[in-house]
Amino acid sequence: MTTTDLTAMTGLELMRWMQTERPTDIPSIGRLLGMRFDEVDHGRIVISLDTRPDFANPLGTVHGGIAATLLDSVMGCAVHTTLPAGTGYTTLELKVNYIRAARTDGQILTAEGNVIHAGRRTATAEGKVLDDQGKLIAHATTTCMIL
């Protein structure tokens, strides 16, 4: 188990720590789905994953919940990069638009989240998921409450 004090880090420091250390001993949705932190900047996050058959919906394509989870993660983590140490957030609203299906055969999905507004009580962000051909799979917006 990690002995790093995660509560002492700013949001940006924590996200960069997650990117470089890639901890496997901390249970998370990212670990469950195999998410990788590809880029971490103030107000911006890029995460990717490889699809797999376990992600299938009854039609045999990637379940929309996978794209929604990627979007919630990149937008929420982008918001997190703007927060001081000891400050949390939670998603208040998530609006997802699905554009096309993704395959379950190891296709790389890449999600990017960008903060639009970071206030004292709320923050907003936008995100998109692209397939490995650069085609838009889904896009979204979120509102987060700062805790």
Short mmCIF file of N, CA, C and O in Angstrom, two decimals:
data_model
loop_
_atom_site.label_atom_id
_atom_site.label_comp_id
_atom_site.label_asym_id
_atom_site.label_seq_id
_atom_site.Cartn_x
_atom_site.Cartn_y
_atom_site.Cartn_z
N MET A 1 0.86 -1.18 0.00
CA MET A 1 0.00 0.00 0.00
C MET A 1 0.90 1.24 0.00
O MET A 1 1.93 1.27 0.64
N THR A 2 0.46 2.28 -0.70
CA THR A 2 1.26 3.50 -0.81
C THR A 2 1.30 4.24 0.52
O THR A 2 0.34 4.23 1.28
N THR A 3 2.43 4.89 0.81
CA THR A 3 2.56 5.69 2.03
C THR A 3 2.58 7.17 1.70
O THR A 3 2.81 7.99 2.58
N THR A 4 2.34 7.53 0.45
CA THR A 4 2.32 8.92 0.03
C THR A 4 1.06 9.58 0.58
O THR A 4 -0.04 9.01 0.48
N ASP A 5 1.20 10.78 1.17
CA ASP A 5 0.05 11.51 1.69
C ASP A 5 -0.63 12.25 0.54
O ASP A 5 -0.23 13.36 0.18
N LEU A 6 -1.65 11.65 -0.04
CA LEU A 6 -2.33 12.22 -1.19
C LEU A 6 -3.11 13.48 -0.84
O LEU A 6 -3.30 14.35 -1.69
N THR A 7 -3.51 13.63 0.43
CA THR A 7 -4.29 14.81 0.84
C THR A 7 -3.44 16.07 0.92
O THR A 7 -3.98 17.17 0.94
N ALA A 8 -2.12 15.92 0.97
CA ALA A 8 -1.23 17.08 1.05
C ALA A 8 -0.89 17.65 -0.33
O ALA A 8 -0.29 18.72 -0.42
N MET A 9 -1.29 16.94 -1.37
CA MET A 9 -0.96 17.39 -2.73
C MET A 9 -2.06 18.27 -3.31
O MET A 9 -3.24 18.07 -3.03
N THR A 10 -1.64 19.23 -4.15
CA THR A 10 -2.65 19.96 -4.93
C THR A 10 -3.25 18.98 -5.92
O THR A 10 -2.70 17.89 -6.17
N GLY A 11 -4.35 19.36 -6.54
CA GLY A 11 -4.96 18.49 -7.54
C GLY A 11 -4.02 18.20 -8.69
O GLY A 11 -3.95 17.07 -9.18
N LEU A 12 -3.28 19.21 -9.13
CA LEU A 12 -2.34 19.02 -10.24
C LEU A 12 -1.22 18.08 -9.82
O LEU A 12 -0.84 17.17 -10.58
N GLU A 13 -0.69 18.25 -8.60
CA GLU A 13 0.37 17.35 -8.11
C GLU A 13 -0.14 15.91 -8.03
O GLU A 13 0.56 14.98 -8.42
N LEU A 14 -1.37 15.73 -7.55
CA LEU A 14 -1.94 14.39 -7.43
C LEU A 14 -2.11 13.74 -8.79
O LEU A 14 -1.74 12.58 -8.99
N MET A 15 -2.63 14.47 -9.76
CA MET A 15 -2.82 13.91 -11.10
C MET A 15 -1.47 13.57 -11.75
O MET A 15 -1.34 12.54 -12.40
N ARG A 16 -0.46 14.41 -11.54
CA ARG A 16 0.87 14.12 -12.08
C ARG A 16 1.49 12.92 -11.37
O ARG A 16 2.18 12.11 -11.99
N TRP A 17 1.23 12.78 -10.08
CA TRP A 17 1.70 11.61 -9.34
C TRP A 17 1.05 10.35 -9.90
O TRP A 17 1.72 9.33 -10.11
N MET A 18 -0.26 10.41 -10.15
CA MET A 18 -0.97 9.27 -10.73
C MET A 18 -0.38 8.90 -12.10
O MET A 18 -0.24 7.73 -12.43
N GLN A 19 -0.03 9.92 -12.88
CA GLN A 19 0.53 9.70 -14.22
C GLN A 19 1.89 9.01 -14.15
O GLN A 19 2.16 8.07 -14.89
N THR A 20 2.76 9.50 -13.26
CA THR A 20 4.12 8.97 -13.22
C THR A 20 4.23 7.67 -12.41
O THR A 20 4.96 6.77 -12.80
N GLU A 21 3.54 7.58 -11.30
CA GLU A 21 3.66 6.41 -10.42
C GLU A 21 2.77 5.25 -10.86
O GLU A 21 3.09 4.10 -10.56
N ARG A 22 1.67 5.53 -11.51
CA ARG A 22 0.72 4.49 -11.96
C ARG A 22 0.49 3.47 -10.84
O ARG A 22 0.75 2.26 -11.02
N PRO A 23 -0.02 3.92 -9.69
CA PRO A 23 -0.16 3.00 -8.55
C PRO A 23 -1.16 1.87 -8.85
O PRO A 23 -2.22 2.11 -9.40
N THR A 24 -0.77 0.66 -8.51
CA THR A 24 -1.65 -0.48 -8.73
C THR A 24 -2.28 -0.95 -7.42
O THR A 24 -3.13 -1.84 -7.43
N ASP A 25 -1.85 -0.37 -6.30
CA ASP A 25 -2.37 -0.80 -5.01
C ASP A 25 -3.54 0.06 -4.52
O ASP A 25 -4.03 -0.15 -3.42
N ILE A 26 -4.00 1.00 -5.34
CA ILE A 26 -5.13 1.86 -4.96
C ILE A 26 -6.32 1.48 -5.83
O ILE A 26 -6.29 1.68 -7.04
N PRO A 27 -7.37 0.91 -5.23
CA PRO A 27 -8.54 0.56 -6.03
C PRO A 27 -9.16 1.81 -6.67
O PRO A 27 -9.28 2.85 -6.01
N SER A 28 -9.50 1.72 -7.95
CA SER A 28 -10.10 2.86 -8.64
C SER A 28 -10.78 2.38 -9.92
O SER A 28 -10.48 1.29 -10.43
N ILE A 29 -11.65 3.20 -10.46
CA ILE A 29 -12.28 2.90 -11.74
C ILE A 29 -11.23 2.87 -12.84
O ILE A 29 -11.33 2.09 -13.78
N GLY A 30 -10.22 3.71 -12.71
CA GLY A 30 -9.14 3.73 -13.69
C GLY A 30 -8.40 2.40 -13.74
O GLY A 30 -8.09 1.89 -14.82
N ARG A 31 -8.13 1.84 -12.58
CA ARG A 31 -7.46 0.54 -12.52
C ARG A 31 -8.36 -0.55 -13.11
O ARG A 31 -7.92 -1.39 -13.88
N LEU A 32 -9.65 -0.50 -12.76
CA LEU A 32 -10.60 -1.49 -13.24
C LEU A 32 -10.69 -1.51 -14.77
O LEU A 32 -10.71 -2.57 -15.38
N LEU A 33 -10.72 -0.32 -15.38
CA LEU A 33 -10.89 -0.22 -16.83
C LEU A 33 -9.56 -0.17 -17.59
O LEU A 33 -9.56 -0.22 -18.81
N GLY A 34 -8.45 -0.04 -16.88
CA GLY A 34 -7.15 0.03 -17.55
C GLY A 34 -6.84 1.40 -18.13
O GLY A 34 -6.17 1.51 -19.15
N MET A 35 -7.30 2.45 -17.46
CA MET A 35 -7.05 3.82 -17.94
C MET A 35 -5.60 4.22 -17.74
O MET A 35 -4.98 3.86 -16.74
N ARG A 36 -5.08 4.98 -18.71
CA ARG A 36 -3.72 5.53 -18.64
C ARG A 36 -3.80 7.05 -18.69
O ARG A 36 -4.49 7.61 -19.54
N PHE A 37 -3.08 7.71 -17.78
CA PHE A 37 -2.98 9.17 -17.80
C PHE A 37 -1.90 9.54 -18.82
O PHE A 37 -0.72 9.44 -18.53
N ASP A 38 -2.30 9.96 -20.01
CA ASP A 38 -1.35 10.28 -21.07
C ASP A 38 -0.79 11.69 -20.95
O ASP A 38 0.39 11.92 -21.20
N GLU A 39 -1.64 12.65 -20.59
CA GLU A 39 -1.22 14.04 -20.45
C GLU A 39 -1.93 14.65 -19.24
O GLU A 39 -3.12 14.42 -19.04
N VAL A 40 -1.16 15.41 -18.47
CA VAL A 40 -1.69 16.09 -17.29
C VAL A 40 -1.17 17.51 -17.27
O VAL A 40 0.04 17.73 -17.17
N ASP A 41 -2.06 18.46 -17.41
CA ASP A 41 -1.73 19.88 -17.35
C ASP A 41 -2.76 20.59 -16.49
O ASP A 41 -3.82 20.03 -16.20
N HIS A 42 -2.47 21.80 -16.11
CA HIS A 42 -3.44 22.59 -15.34
C HIS A 42 -4.69 22.79 -16.21
O HIS A 42 -4.60 23.37 -17.29
N GLY A 43 -5.82 22.26 -15.75
CA GLY A 43 -7.09 22.43 -16.47
C GLY A 43 -7.28 21.50 -17.65
O GLY A 43 -8.27 21.63 -18.39
N ARG A 44 -6.39 20.52 -17.85
CA ARG A 44 -6.49 19.62 -19.01
C ARG A 44 -5.93 18.25 -18.67
O ARG A 44 -4.85 18.14 -18.09
N ILE A 45 -6.69 17.21 -19.07
CA ILE A 45 -6.27 15.82 -18.84
C ILE A 45 -6.55 15.01 -20.11
O ILE A 45 -7.59 15.22 -20.76
N VAL A 46 -5.66 14.11 -20.46
CA VAL A 46 -5.88 13.15 -21.53
C VAL A 46 -5.67 11.75 -20.95
O VAL A 46 -4.63 11.48 -20.35
N ILE A 47 -6.69 10.90 -21.11
CA ILE A 47 -6.65 9.53 -20.62
C ILE A 47 -7.01 8.61 -21.78
O ILE A 47 -7.89 8.92 -22.59
N SER A 48 -6.34 7.46 -21.85
CA SER A 48 -6.69 6.48 -22.88
C SER A 48 -6.88 5.11 -22.24
O SER A 48 -6.47 4.86 -21.10
N LEU A 49 -7.52 4.23 -23.00
CA LEU A 49 -7.67 2.83 -22.60
C LEU A 49 -7.82 1.98 -23.85
O LEU A 49 -8.11 2.48 -24.93
N ASP A 50 -7.58 0.70 -23.68
CA ASP A 50 -7.78 -0.27 -24.75
C ASP A 50 -9.11 -0.97 -24.51
O ASP A 50 -9.35 -1.48 -23.40
N THR A 51 -9.95 -1.00 -25.53
CA THR A 51 -11.23 -1.68 -25.37
C THR A 51 -11.00 -3.19 -25.29
O THR A 51 -9.95 -3.70 -25.68
N ARG A 52 -11.98 -3.88 -24.74
CA ARG A 52 -11.91 -5.34 -24.63
C ARG A 52 -13.32 -5.91 -24.65
O ARG A 52 -14.30 -5.17 -24.44
N PRO A 53 -13.46 -7.20 -24.91
CA PRO A 53 -14.79 -7.80 -25.00
C PRO A 53 -15.66 -7.58 -23.77
O PRO A 53 -16.89 -7.50 -23.90
N ASP A 54 -15.06 -7.46 -22.58
CA ASP A 54 -15.84 -7.21 -21.36
C ASP A 54 -16.59 -5.89 -21.40
O ASP A 54 -17.50 -5.67 -20.60
N PHE A 55 -16.22 -4.98 -22.30
CA PHE A 55 -16.87 -3.67 -22.41
C PHE A 55 -18.12 -3.72 -23.29
O PHE A 55 -18.76 -2.70 -23.50
N ALA A 56 -18.47 -4.88 -23.82
CA ALA A 56 -19.55 -4.98 -24.80
C ALA A 56 -20.93 -4.75 -24.21
O ALA A 56 -21.24 -5.17 -23.10
N ASN A 57 -21.78 -4.11 -25.02
CA ASN A 57 -23.21 -4.02 -24.75
C ASN A 57 -23.86 -5.22 -25.47
O ASN A 57 -23.17 -6.00 -26.12
N PRO A 58 -25.18 -5.39 -25.36
CA PRO A 58 -25.82 -6.53 -26.03
C PRO A 58 -25.66 -6.55 -27.55
O PRO A 58 -25.81 -7.60 -28.17
N LEU A 59 -25.32 -5.43 -28.15
CA LEU A 59 -25.12 -5.37 -29.60
C LEU A 59 -23.70 -5.72 -30.01
O LEU A 59 -23.39 -5.80 -31.20
N GLY A 60 -22.81 -5.88 -29.03
CA GLY A 60 -21.43 -6.27 -29.33
C GLY A 60 -20.46 -5.12 -29.53
O GLY A 60 -19.31 -5.35 -29.88
N THR A 61 -20.90 -3.88 -29.30
CA THR A 61 -20.00 -2.73 -29.36
C THR A 61 -19.75 -2.24 -27.94
O THR A 61 -20.37 -2.70 -26.99
N VAL A 62 -18.83 -1.29 -27.80
CA VAL A 62 -18.51 -0.77 -26.47
C VAL A 62 -19.74 -0.11 -25.84
O VAL A 62 -20.40 0.72 -26.46
N HIS A 63 -20.04 -0.52 -24.62
CA HIS A 63 -21.17 0.03 -23.87
C HIS A 63 -20.98 1.53 -23.68
O HIS A 63 -19.87 2.00 -23.42
N GLY A 64 -22.05 2.29 -23.81
CA GLY A 64 -21.99 3.74 -23.64
C GLY A 64 -21.48 4.17 -22.28
O GLY A 64 -20.93 5.26 -22.13
N GLY A 65 -21.64 3.31 -21.28
CA GLY A 65 -21.14 3.63 -19.95
C GLY A 65 -19.63 3.74 -19.90
O GLY A 65 -19.09 4.45 -19.05
N ILE A 66 -18.94 3.04 -20.78
CA ILE A 66 -17.48 3.15 -20.84
C ILE A 66 -17.08 4.54 -21.30
O ILE A 66 -16.23 5.20 -20.70
N ALA A 67 -17.73 5.02 -22.38
CA ALA A 67 -17.46 6.38 -22.86
C ALA A 67 -17.85 7.41 -21.81
O ALA A 67 -17.12 8.38 -21.57
N ALA A 68 -19.00 7.21 -21.15
CA ALA A 68 -19.44 8.14 -20.11
C ALA A 68 -18.46 8.17 -18.95
O ALA A 68 -18.16 9.24 -18.40
N THR A 69 -17.94 7.01 -18.58
CA THR A 69 -16.96 6.94 -17.50
C THR A 69 -15.66 7.63 -17.88
O THR A 69 -15.08 8.36 -17.07
N LEU A 70 -15.21 7.40 -19.11
CA LEU A 70 -14.02 8.11 -19.59
C LEU A 70 -14.24 9.61 -19.53
O LEU A 70 -13.37 10.37 -19.07
N LEU A 71 -15.39 10.07 -20.01
CA LEU A 71 -15.68 11.51 -20.03
C LEU A 71 -15.78 12.07 -18.62
O LEU A 71 -15.22 13.13 -18.32
N ASP A 72 -16.49 11.39 -17.73
CA ASP A 72 -16.60 11.85 -16.34
C ASP A 72 -15.22 11.92 -15.71
O ASP A 72 -14.90 12.85 -14.98
N SER A 73 -14.37 10.95 -16.03
CA SER A 73 -13.01 10.92 -15.46
C SER A 73 -12.15 12.06 -15.97
O SER A 73 -11.51 12.76 -15.18
N VAL A 74 -12.09 12.27 -17.29
CA VAL A 74 -11.20 13.32 -17.80
C VAL A 74 -11.69 14.71 -17.41
O VAL A 74 -10.87 15.58 -17.11
N MET A 75 -12.99 14.92 -17.42
CA MET A 75 -13.50 16.24 -17.06
C MET A 75 -13.32 16.49 -15.56
O MET A 75 -12.88 17.58 -15.16
N GLY A 76 -13.65 15.49 -14.74
CA GLY A 76 -13.47 15.64 -13.30
C GLY A 76 -12.00 15.81 -12.92
O GLY A 76 -11.65 16.66 -12.10
N CYS A 77 -11.13 15.01 -13.53
CA CYS A 77 -9.69 15.14 -13.24
C CYS A 77 -9.15 16.48 -13.72
O CYS A 77 -8.27 17.05 -13.08
N ALA A 78 -9.66 16.98 -14.85
CA ALA A 78 -9.24 18.31 -15.32
C ALA A 78 -9.62 19.37 -14.28
O ALA A 78 -8.82 20.26 -13.97
N VAL A 79 -10.84 19.26 -13.74
CA VAL A 79 -11.25 20.17 -12.67
C VAL A 79 -10.33 20.01 -11.47
O VAL A 79 -9.88 20.99 -10.87
N HIS A 80 -10.02 18.76 -11.12
CA HIS A 80 -9.17 18.49 -9.96
C HIS A 80 -7.82 19.19 -10.07
O HIS A 80 -7.26 19.66 -9.08
N THR A 81 -7.27 19.28 -11.29
CA THR A 81 -5.96 19.93 -11.47
C THR A 81 -5.97 21.40 -11.10
O THR A 81 -4.91 22.00 -10.93
N THR A 82 -7.13 22.00 -10.98
CA THR A 82 -7.23 23.42 -10.63
C THR A 82 -7.40 23.66 -9.14
O THR A 82 -7.43 24.81 -8.71
N LEU A 83 -7.49 22.58 -8.35
CA LEU A 83 -7.83 22.71 -6.93
C LEU A 83 -6.61 22.68 -6.02
O LEU A 83 -5.65 21.95 -6.29
N PRO A 84 -6.68 23.43 -4.91
CA PRO A 84 -5.59 23.38 -3.93
C PRO A 84 -5.64 22.08 -3.12
O PRO A 84 -6.65 21.35 -3.15
N ALA A 85 -4.58 21.79 -2.40
CA ALA A 85 -4.52 20.61 -1.55
C ALA A 85 -5.68 20.62 -0.56
O ALA A 85 -6.07 21.68 -0.05
N GLY A 86 -6.25 19.45 -0.31
CA GLY A 86 -7.32 19.32 0.67
C GLY A 86 -8.69 19.71 0.17
O GLY A 86 -9.65 19.69 0.94
N THR A 87 -8.81 20.08 -1.10
CA THR A 87 -10.10 20.48 -1.66
C THR A 87 -10.58 19.37 -2.58
O THR A 87 -9.84 18.85 -3.39
N GLY A 88 -11.86 19.03 -2.43
CA GLY A 88 -12.44 17.99 -3.26
C GLY A 88 -13.50 18.54 -4.20
O GLY A 88 -13.76 19.75 -4.24
N TYR A 89 -14.12 17.64 -4.92
CA TYR A 89 -15.17 18.01 -5.87
C TYR A 89 -16.06 16.80 -6.09
O TYR A 89 -15.68 15.66 -5.77
N THR A 90 -17.22 17.02 -6.65
CA THR A 90 -18.08 15.93 -7.07
C THR A 90 -18.86 16.37 -8.30
O THR A 90 -19.10 17.56 -8.49
N THR A 91 -19.21 15.42 -9.13
CA THR A 91 -19.97 15.73 -10.34
C THR A 91 -21.41 16.04 -9.96
O THR A 91 -22.07 15.23 -9.30
N LEU A 92 -21.90 17.21 -10.37
CA LEU A 92 -23.30 17.58 -10.19
C LEU A 92 -24.14 17.20 -11.40
O LEU A 92 -25.30 16.82 -11.27
N GLU A 93 -23.55 17.33 -12.57
CA GLU A 93 -24.29 17.09 -13.81
C GLU A 93 -23.33 16.59 -14.88
O GLU A 93 -22.19 17.04 -14.95
N LEU A 94 -23.79 15.65 -15.68
CA LEU A 94 -23.01 15.09 -16.78
C LEU A 94 -23.93 14.94 -17.97
O LEU A 94 -24.95 14.26 -17.88
N LYS A 95 -23.59 15.58 -19.08
CA LYS A 95 -24.39 15.51 -20.31
C LYS A 95 -23.52 14.91 -21.39
O LYS A 95 -22.50 15.48 -21.76
N VAL A 96 -23.90 13.73 -21.87
CA VAL A 96 -23.11 13.01 -22.87
C VAL A 96 -23.88 12.93 -24.18
O VAL A 96 -25.08 12.62 -24.18
N ASN A 97 -23.19 13.18 -25.28
CA ASN A 97 -23.72 12.98 -26.62
C ASN A 97 -22.92 11.86 -27.27
O ASN A 97 -21.70 11.96 -27.39
N TYR A 98 -23.61 10.80 -27.69
CA TYR A 98 -22.96 9.67 -28.35
C TYR A 98 -23.04 9.87 -29.86
O TYR A 98 -24.11 10.16 -30.40
N ILE A 99 -21.92 9.69 -30.54
CA ILE A 99 -21.83 9.94 -31.97
C ILE A 99 -21.76 8.65 -32.77
O ILE A 99 -22.45 8.48 -33.76
N ARG A 100 -20.91 7.74 -32.35
CA ARG A 100 -20.77 6.46 -33.08
C ARG A 100 -20.30 5.38 -32.11
O ARG A 100 -19.78 5.67 -31.04
N ALA A 101 -20.46 4.14 -32.53
CA ALA A 101 -20.06 3.00 -31.72
C ALA A 101 -18.55 2.78 -31.80
O ALA A 101 -17.91 3.16 -32.78
N ALA A 102 -18.02 2.15 -30.77
CA ALA A 102 -16.61 1.75 -30.76
C ALA A 102 -16.54 0.23 -30.68
O ALA A 102 -17.42 -0.42 -30.13
N ARG A 103 -15.47 -0.31 -31.22
CA ARG A 103 -15.26 -1.76 -31.23
C ARG A 103 -14.68 -2.23 -29.89
O ARG A 103 -14.07 -1.46 -29.16
N THR A 104 -14.84 -3.51 -29.62
CA THR A 104 -14.35 -4.11 -28.37
C THR A 104 -13.06 -4.91 -28.56
O THR A 104 -12.67 -5.66 -27.68
N ASP A 105 -12.38 -4.74 -29.68
CA ASP A 105 -11.25 -5.60 -30.05
C ASP A 105 -9.87 -5.00 -29.74
O ASP A 105 -8.91 -5.26 -30.44
N GLY A 106 -9.75 -4.22 -28.70
CA GLY A 106 -8.46 -3.64 -28.35
C GLY A 106 -8.24 -2.27 -28.96
O GLY A 106 -7.13 -1.73 -28.88
N GLN A 107 -9.28 -1.70 -29.53
CA GLN A 107 -9.20 -0.35 -30.08
C GLN A 107 -8.83 0.62 -28.96
O GLN A 107 -9.32 0.51 -27.84
N ILE A 108 -7.95 1.57 -29.25
CA ILE A 108 -7.57 2.59 -28.25
C ILE A 108 -8.59 3.72 -28.31
O ILE A 108 -8.84 4.29 -29.37
N LEU A 109 -9.19 4.02 -27.16
CA LEU A 109 -10.05 5.19 -27.02
C LEU A 109 -9.28 6.23 -26.22
O LEU A 109 -8.70 5.90 -25.18
N THR A 110 -9.28 7.45 -26.70
CA THR A 110 -8.57 8.55 -26.04
C THR A 110 -9.57 9.63 -25.70
O THR A 110 -10.32 10.09 -26.57
N ALA A 111 -9.56 10.03 -24.44
CA ALA A 111 -10.47 11.07 -23.96
C ALA A 111 -9.68 12.28 -23.50
O ALA A 111 -8.62 12.14 -22.87
N GLU A 112 -10.18 13.45 -23.83
CA GLU A 112 -9.57 14.71 -23.40
C GLU A 112 -10.60 15.53 -22.66
O GLU A 112 -11.74 15.67 -23.12
N GLY A 113 -10.22 16.07 -21.51
CA GLY A 113 -11.08 16.94 -20.73
C GLY A 113 -10.42 18.28 -20.52
O GLY A 113 -9.22 18.34 -20.23
N ASN A 114 -11.20 19.36 -20.68
CA ASN A 114 -10.70 20.73 -20.51
C ASN A 114 -11.65 21.52 -19.64
O ASN A 114 -12.87 21.51 -19.86
N VAL A 115 -11.08 22.23 -18.67
CA VAL A 115 -11.88 23.10 -17.80
C VAL A 115 -12.32 24.33 -18.58
O VAL A 115 -11.53 24.95 -19.29
N ILE A 116 -13.59 24.66 -18.45
CA ILE A 116 -14.14 25.87 -19.04
C ILE A 116 -14.16 26.99 -18.01
O ILE A 116 -13.79 28.12 -18.28
N HIS A 117 -14.58 26.64 -16.78
CA HIS A 117 -14.69 27.62 -15.69
C HIS A 117 -14.33 26.93 -14.38
O HIS A 117 -14.84 25.85 -14.09
N ALA A 118 -13.46 27.54 -13.60
CA ALA A 118 -13.11 27.03 -12.27
C ALA A 118 -13.39 28.13 -11.26
O ALA A 118 -12.62 29.08 -11.14
N GLY A 119 -14.51 28.00 -10.57
CA GLY A 119 -14.89 29.00 -9.57
C GLY A 119 -14.69 28.48 -8.16
O GLY A 119 -14.13 27.40 -7.95
N ARG A 120 -15.16 29.24 -7.18
CA ARG A 120 -15.02 28.84 -5.78
C ARG A 120 -15.98 27.73 -5.40
O ARG A 120 -15.66 26.88 -4.58
N ARG A 121 -17.18 27.74 -5.99
CA ARG A 121 -18.21 26.76 -5.62
C ARG A 121 -18.52 25.73 -6.70
O ARG A 121 -18.95 24.63 -6.40
N THR A 122 -18.34 26.13 -7.96
CA THR A 122 -18.60 25.21 -9.07
C THR A 122 -17.51 25.34 -10.13
O THR A 122 -16.81 26.36 -10.20
N ALA A 123 -17.41 24.30 -10.92
CA ALA A 123 -16.51 24.31 -12.07
C ALA A 123 -17.23 23.61 -13.22
O ALA A 123 -18.06 22.72 -12.99
N THR A 124 -16.92 24.01 -14.44
CA THR A 124 -17.48 23.35 -15.62
C THR A 124 -16.33 22.90 -16.51
O THR A 124 -15.25 23.48 -16.51
N ALA A 125 -16.60 21.84 -17.27
CA ALA A 125 -15.59 21.30 -18.17
C ALA A 125 -16.28 20.66 -19.36
O ALA A 125 -17.48 20.38 -19.33
N GLU A 126 -15.49 20.44 -20.41
CA GLU A 126 -15.98 19.75 -21.60
C GLU A 126 -15.01 18.63 -21.93
O GLU A 126 -13.83 18.68 -21.56
N GLY A 127 -15.51 17.62 -22.63
CA GLY A 127 -14.66 16.50 -22.98
C GLY A 127 -15.09 15.83 -24.26
O GLY A 127 -16.21 16.02 -24.74
N LYS A 128 -14.17 15.03 -24.80
CA LYS A 128 -14.48 14.26 -26.00
C LYS A 128 -13.71 12.95 -25.95
O LYS A 128 -12.65 12.86 -25.32
N VAL A 129 -14.26 11.94 -26.62
CA VAL A 129 -13.63 10.64 -26.76
C VAL A 129 -13.45 10.38 -28.24
O VAL A 129 -14.41 10.48 -29.02
N LEU A 130 -12.21 10.05 -28.63
CA LEU A 130 -11.88 9.72 -30.02
C LEU A 130 -11.42 8.28 -30.11
O LEU A 130 -10.80 7.76 -29.17
N ASP A 131 -11.70 7.63 -31.26
CA ASP A 131 -11.17 6.29 -31.47
C ASP A 131 -9.76 6.39 -32.03
O ASP A 131 -9.23 7.49 -32.21
N ASP A 132 -9.16 5.24 -32.33
CA ASP A 132 -7.77 5.25 -32.78
C ASP A 132 -7.61 5.74 -34.23
O ASP A 132 -6.48 5.86 -34.71
N GLN A 133 -8.71 6.05 -34.89
CA GLN A 133 -8.67 6.67 -36.21
C GLN A 133 -8.94 8.18 -36.12
O GLN A 133 -9.06 8.85 -37.14
N GLY A 134 -9.10 8.70 -34.90
CA GLY A 134 -9.38 10.11 -34.70
C GLY A 134 -10.84 10.48 -34.88
O GLY A 134 -11.19 11.66 -34.90
N LYS A 135 -11.71 9.48 -34.97
CA LYS A 135 -13.14 9.74 -35.13
C LYS A 135 -13.80 9.96 -33.77
O LYS A 135 -13.50 9.25 -32.80
N LEU A 136 -14.70 10.92 -33.74
CA LEU A 136 -15.41 11.25 -32.50
C LEU A 136 -16.39 10.15 -32.12
O LEU A 136 -17.26 9.78 -32.92
N ILE A 137 -16.25 9.63 -30.92
CA ILE A 137 -17.14 8.60 -30.38
C ILE A 137 -18.24 9.26 -29.54
O ILE A 137 -19.41 8.92 -29.65
N ALA A 138 -17.84 10.23 -28.69
CA ALA A 138 -18.79 10.91 -27.81
C ALA A 138 -18.17 12.22 -27.33
O ALA A 138 -16.94 12.38 -27.32
N HIS A 139 -19.03 13.16 -26.92
CA HIS A 139 -18.55 14.39 -26.30
C HIS A 139 -19.52 14.75 -25.19
O HIS A 139 -20.64 14.26 -25.14
N ALA A 140 -19.04 15.60 -24.27
CA ALA A 140 -19.82 15.85 -23.06
C ALA A 140 -19.46 17.18 -22.41
O ALA A 140 -18.44 17.78 -22.73
N THR A 141 -20.31 17.57 -21.49
CA THR A 141 -20.03 18.69 -20.58
C THR A 141 -20.37 18.24 -19.16
O THR A 141 -21.14 17.29 -18.97
N THR A 142 -19.78 18.91 -18.20
CA THR A 142 -20.06 18.60 -16.80
C THR A 142 -20.08 19.87 -15.97
O THR A 142 -19.46 20.88 -16.34
N THR A 143 -20.78 19.80 -14.87
CA THR A 143 -20.71 20.79 -13.80
C THR A 143 -20.30 20.06 -12.54
O THR A 143 -20.88 19.02 -12.21
N CYS A 144 -19.29 20.55 -11.87
CA CYS A 144 -18.81 19.96 -10.63
C CYS A 144 -19.00 20.93 -9.48
O CYS A 144 -18.85 22.15 -9.66
N MET A 145 -19.31 20.39 -8.31
CA MET A 145 -19.40 21.19 -7.10
C MET A 145 -18.06 21.07 -6.37
O MET A 145 -17.54 19.96 -6.19
N ILE A 146 -17.50 22.21 -5.98
CA ILE A 146 -16.24 22.23 -5.24
C ILE A 146 -16.57 22.07 -3.76
O ILE A 146 -17.43 22.77 -3.22
N LEU A 147 -15.90 21.13 -3.11
CA LEU A 147 -16.19 20.81 -1.70
C LEU A 147 -15.14 21.40 -0.77
O LEU A 147 -14.00 21.52 -1.09
#
